[in-house]
Short mmCIF file of C-alpha atoms in Angstrom, two decimals:
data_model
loop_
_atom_site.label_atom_id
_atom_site.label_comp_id
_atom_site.label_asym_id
_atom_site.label_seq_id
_atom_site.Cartn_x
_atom_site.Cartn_y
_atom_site.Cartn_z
CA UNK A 1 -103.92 -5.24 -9.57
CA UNK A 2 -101.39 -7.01 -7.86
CA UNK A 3 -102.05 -8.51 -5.08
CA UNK A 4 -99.52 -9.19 -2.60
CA UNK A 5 -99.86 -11.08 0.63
CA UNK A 6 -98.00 -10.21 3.45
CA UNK A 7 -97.16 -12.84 6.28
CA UNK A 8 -95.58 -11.53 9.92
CA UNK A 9 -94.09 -13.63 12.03
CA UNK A 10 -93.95 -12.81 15.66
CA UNK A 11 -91.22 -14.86 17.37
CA UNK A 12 -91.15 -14.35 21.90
CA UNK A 13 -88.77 -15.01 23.61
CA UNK A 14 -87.99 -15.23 27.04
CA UNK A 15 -86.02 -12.89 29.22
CA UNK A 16 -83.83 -15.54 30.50
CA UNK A 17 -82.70 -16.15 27.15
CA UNK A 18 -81.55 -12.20 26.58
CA UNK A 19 -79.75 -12.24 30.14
CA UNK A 20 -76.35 -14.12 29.04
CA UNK A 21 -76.20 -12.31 25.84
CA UNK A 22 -77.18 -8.46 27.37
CA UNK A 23 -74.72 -9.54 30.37
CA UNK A 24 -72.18 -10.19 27.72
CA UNK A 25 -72.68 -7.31 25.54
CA UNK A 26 -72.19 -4.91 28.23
CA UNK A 27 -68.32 -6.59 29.53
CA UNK A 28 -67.69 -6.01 26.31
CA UNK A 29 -67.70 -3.23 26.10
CA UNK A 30 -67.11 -1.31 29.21
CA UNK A 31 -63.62 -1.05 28.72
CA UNK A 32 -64.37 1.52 26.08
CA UNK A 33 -65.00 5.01 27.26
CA UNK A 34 -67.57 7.24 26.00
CA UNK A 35 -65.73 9.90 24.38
CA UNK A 36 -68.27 11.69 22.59
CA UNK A 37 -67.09 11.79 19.12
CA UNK A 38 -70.94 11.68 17.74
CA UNK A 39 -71.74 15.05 19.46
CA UNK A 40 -68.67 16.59 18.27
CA UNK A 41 -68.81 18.33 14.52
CA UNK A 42 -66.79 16.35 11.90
CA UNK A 43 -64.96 19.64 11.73
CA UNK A 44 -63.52 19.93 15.19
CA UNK A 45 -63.01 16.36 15.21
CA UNK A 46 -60.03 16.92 12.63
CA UNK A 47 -58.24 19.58 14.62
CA UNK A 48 -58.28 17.93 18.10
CA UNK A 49 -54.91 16.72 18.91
CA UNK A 50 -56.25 13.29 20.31
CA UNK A 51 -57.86 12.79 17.18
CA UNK A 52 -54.88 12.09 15.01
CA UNK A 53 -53.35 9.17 15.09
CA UNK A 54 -50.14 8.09 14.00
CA UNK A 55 -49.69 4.96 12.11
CA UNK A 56 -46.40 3.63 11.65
CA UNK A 57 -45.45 2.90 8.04
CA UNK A 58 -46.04 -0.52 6.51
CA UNK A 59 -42.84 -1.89 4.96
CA UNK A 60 -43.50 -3.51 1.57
CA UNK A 61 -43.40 -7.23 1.62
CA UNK A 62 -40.48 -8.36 -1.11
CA UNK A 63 -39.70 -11.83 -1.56
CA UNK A 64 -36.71 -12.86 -3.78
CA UNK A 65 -36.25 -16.93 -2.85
CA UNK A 66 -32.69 -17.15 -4.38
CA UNK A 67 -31.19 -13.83 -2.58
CA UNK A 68 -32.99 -14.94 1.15
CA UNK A 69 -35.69 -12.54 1.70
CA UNK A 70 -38.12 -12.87 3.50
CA UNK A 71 -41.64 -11.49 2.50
CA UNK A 72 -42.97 -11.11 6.13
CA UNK A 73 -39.77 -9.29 7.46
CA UNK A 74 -38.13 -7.67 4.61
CA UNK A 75 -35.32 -5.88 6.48
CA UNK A 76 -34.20 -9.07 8.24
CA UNK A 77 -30.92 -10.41 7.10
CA UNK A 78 -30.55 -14.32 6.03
CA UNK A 79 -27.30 -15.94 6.43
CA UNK A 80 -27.50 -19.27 4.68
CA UNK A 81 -26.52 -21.82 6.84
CA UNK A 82 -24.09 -24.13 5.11
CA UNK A 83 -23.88 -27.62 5.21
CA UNK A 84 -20.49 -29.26 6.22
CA UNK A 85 -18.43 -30.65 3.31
CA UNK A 86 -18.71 -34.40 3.40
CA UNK A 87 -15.30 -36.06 4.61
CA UNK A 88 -13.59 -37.86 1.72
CA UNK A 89 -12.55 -40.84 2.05
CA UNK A 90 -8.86 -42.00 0.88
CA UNK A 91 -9.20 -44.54 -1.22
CA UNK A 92 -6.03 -46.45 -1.59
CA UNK A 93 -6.45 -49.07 -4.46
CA UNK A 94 -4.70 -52.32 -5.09
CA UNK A 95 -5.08 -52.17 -9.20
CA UNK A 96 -2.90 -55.40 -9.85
CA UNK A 97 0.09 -57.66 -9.42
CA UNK A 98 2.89 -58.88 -11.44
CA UNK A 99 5.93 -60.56 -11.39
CA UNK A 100 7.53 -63.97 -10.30
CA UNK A 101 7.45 -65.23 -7.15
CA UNK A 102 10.78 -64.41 -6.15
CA UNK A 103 9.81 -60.61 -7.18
CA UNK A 104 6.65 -59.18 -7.25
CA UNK A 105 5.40 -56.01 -8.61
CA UNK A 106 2.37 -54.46 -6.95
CA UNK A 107 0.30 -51.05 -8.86
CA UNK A 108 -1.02 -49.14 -6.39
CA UNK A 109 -3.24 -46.07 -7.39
CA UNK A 110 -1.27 -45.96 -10.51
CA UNK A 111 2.18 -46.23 -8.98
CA UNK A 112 4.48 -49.74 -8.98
CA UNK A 113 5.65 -51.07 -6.03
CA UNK A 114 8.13 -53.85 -4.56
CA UNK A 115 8.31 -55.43 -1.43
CA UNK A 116 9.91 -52.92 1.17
CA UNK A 117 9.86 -50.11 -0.43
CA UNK A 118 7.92 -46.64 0.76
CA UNK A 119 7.07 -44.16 -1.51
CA UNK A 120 4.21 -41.22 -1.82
CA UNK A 121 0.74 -41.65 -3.86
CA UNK A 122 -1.96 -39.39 -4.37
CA UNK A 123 -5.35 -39.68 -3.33
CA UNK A 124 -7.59 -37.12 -5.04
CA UNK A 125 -5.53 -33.69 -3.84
CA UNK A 126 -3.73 -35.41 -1.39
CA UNK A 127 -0.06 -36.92 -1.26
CA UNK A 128 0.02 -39.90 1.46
CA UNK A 129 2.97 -42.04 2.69
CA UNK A 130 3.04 -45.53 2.23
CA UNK A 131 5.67 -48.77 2.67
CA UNK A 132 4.58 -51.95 1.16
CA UNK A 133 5.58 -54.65 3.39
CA UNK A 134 4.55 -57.52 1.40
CA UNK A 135 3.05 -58.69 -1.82
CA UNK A 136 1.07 -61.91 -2.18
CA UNK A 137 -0.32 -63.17 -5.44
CA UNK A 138 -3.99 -61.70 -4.64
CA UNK A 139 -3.19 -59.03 -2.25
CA UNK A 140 -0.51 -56.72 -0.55
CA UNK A 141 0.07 -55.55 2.71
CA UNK A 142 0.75 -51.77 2.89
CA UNK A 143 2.11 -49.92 5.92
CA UNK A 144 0.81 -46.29 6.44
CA UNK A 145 1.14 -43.75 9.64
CA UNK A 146 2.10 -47.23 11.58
CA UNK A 147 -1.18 -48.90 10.49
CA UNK A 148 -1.02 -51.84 8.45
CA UNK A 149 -3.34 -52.90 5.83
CA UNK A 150 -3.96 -55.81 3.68
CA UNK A 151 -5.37 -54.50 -0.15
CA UNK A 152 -7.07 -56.86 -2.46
CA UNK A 153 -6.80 -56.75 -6.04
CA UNK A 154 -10.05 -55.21 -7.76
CA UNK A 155 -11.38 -57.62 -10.07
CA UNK A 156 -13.57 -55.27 -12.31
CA UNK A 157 -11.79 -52.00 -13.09
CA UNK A 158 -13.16 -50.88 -16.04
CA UNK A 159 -16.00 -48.70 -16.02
CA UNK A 160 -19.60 -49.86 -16.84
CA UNK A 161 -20.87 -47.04 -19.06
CA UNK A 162 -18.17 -48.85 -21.65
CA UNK A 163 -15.52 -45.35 -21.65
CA UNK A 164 -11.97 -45.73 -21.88
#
C-alpha cells in the first residue's frame, strides 16, 4: 500500500496582469491569416498548388584556406590582394682606401677608383653611374645623377656569424 500524497497548488492571478500579454499575443499574430489547413485532409493538402513550396537549393559550404574560399559564399571569387614590393634601397658602399697621398685608391662596392674618374657599379640588379670627385684618407666624395655624396669607410665588414 503505497501511499502517495498529492499537494495542488492554486496560483490567481489578476486580469490586469493577462492584459499586456493577451494584447500582445494577439499583434502577433494577426498578420497571419487563417487558412484552414487543419480542416483540410492531409491528402488534399499535398495536391493544392499553394501548398508546395519551392525552396531554393542550399550550396554546400567548402572552405579550402590556401586556395581563398570562402565557406559562407562558396561561389564567390577571392583575388588576393598583394602587398607592394618594398623599395630597395641602393646601397653604395665605401669598402676602403689605399694609396699615398699624392694618389689614392678608393674600393667602392667591389670596384677601385681614383680621383676623377666615373665608372658604372652594381647595386643588387642594378648598374648605376658614378664619378668620384675626391678621396680623403677616411672618406670619398662620389658624384651621382648631379648629387654629391660624401661615403665613409665601413669599419666592420666582416660578417658576425664568423663565414668567409
Amino acid at each position: 500500500m503505497n501511499k502517495q500524497l498529492a499537494i495542488m497548488t492554486t496560483i490567481t492571478l489578476p486580469v490586469s496582469f493577462l492584459r499586456p500579454a493577451l494584447f500582445t499575443l494577439l499583434t502577433a499574430c494577426a498578420p497571419f491569416p487563417l487558412t484552414g489547413s487543419a480542416a483540410t485532409a492531409p491528402d488534399s493538402r499535398a495536391t493544392a498548388p499553394a501548398a508546395t513550396i519551392s525552396a531554393s537549393a542550399i550550396p554546400e559550404s567548402v572552405f579550402n584556406y590556401r586556395a581563398g574560399k570562402d565557406p559562407f559564399f562558396p561561389t564567390r571569387v577571392v583575388t588576393p590582394v598583394l602587398a607592394p614590393e618594398p623599395t630597395k634601397k641602393e646601397i653604395i658602399v665605401l669598402k676602403g682606401v689605399t694609396g699615398s697621398s699624392d694618389r689614392r685608391v678608393a674600393l667602392i662596392n667591389d670596384r677601385t677608383f681614383t680621383k676623377g674618374e666615373a665608372g658604372e657599379i652594381n647595386v643588387g640588379t642594378n648598374t648605376l653611374r658614378i664619378r668620384v670627385v675626391e678621396i680623403k684618407e677616411r672618406s670619398a666624395t662620389i658624384e651621382r645623377e648631379g648629387q654629391t655624396n660624401e661615403l665613409s669607410v665601413l669599419e666592420n665588414l666582416l660578417p658576425l656569424d664568423g663565414r668567409k
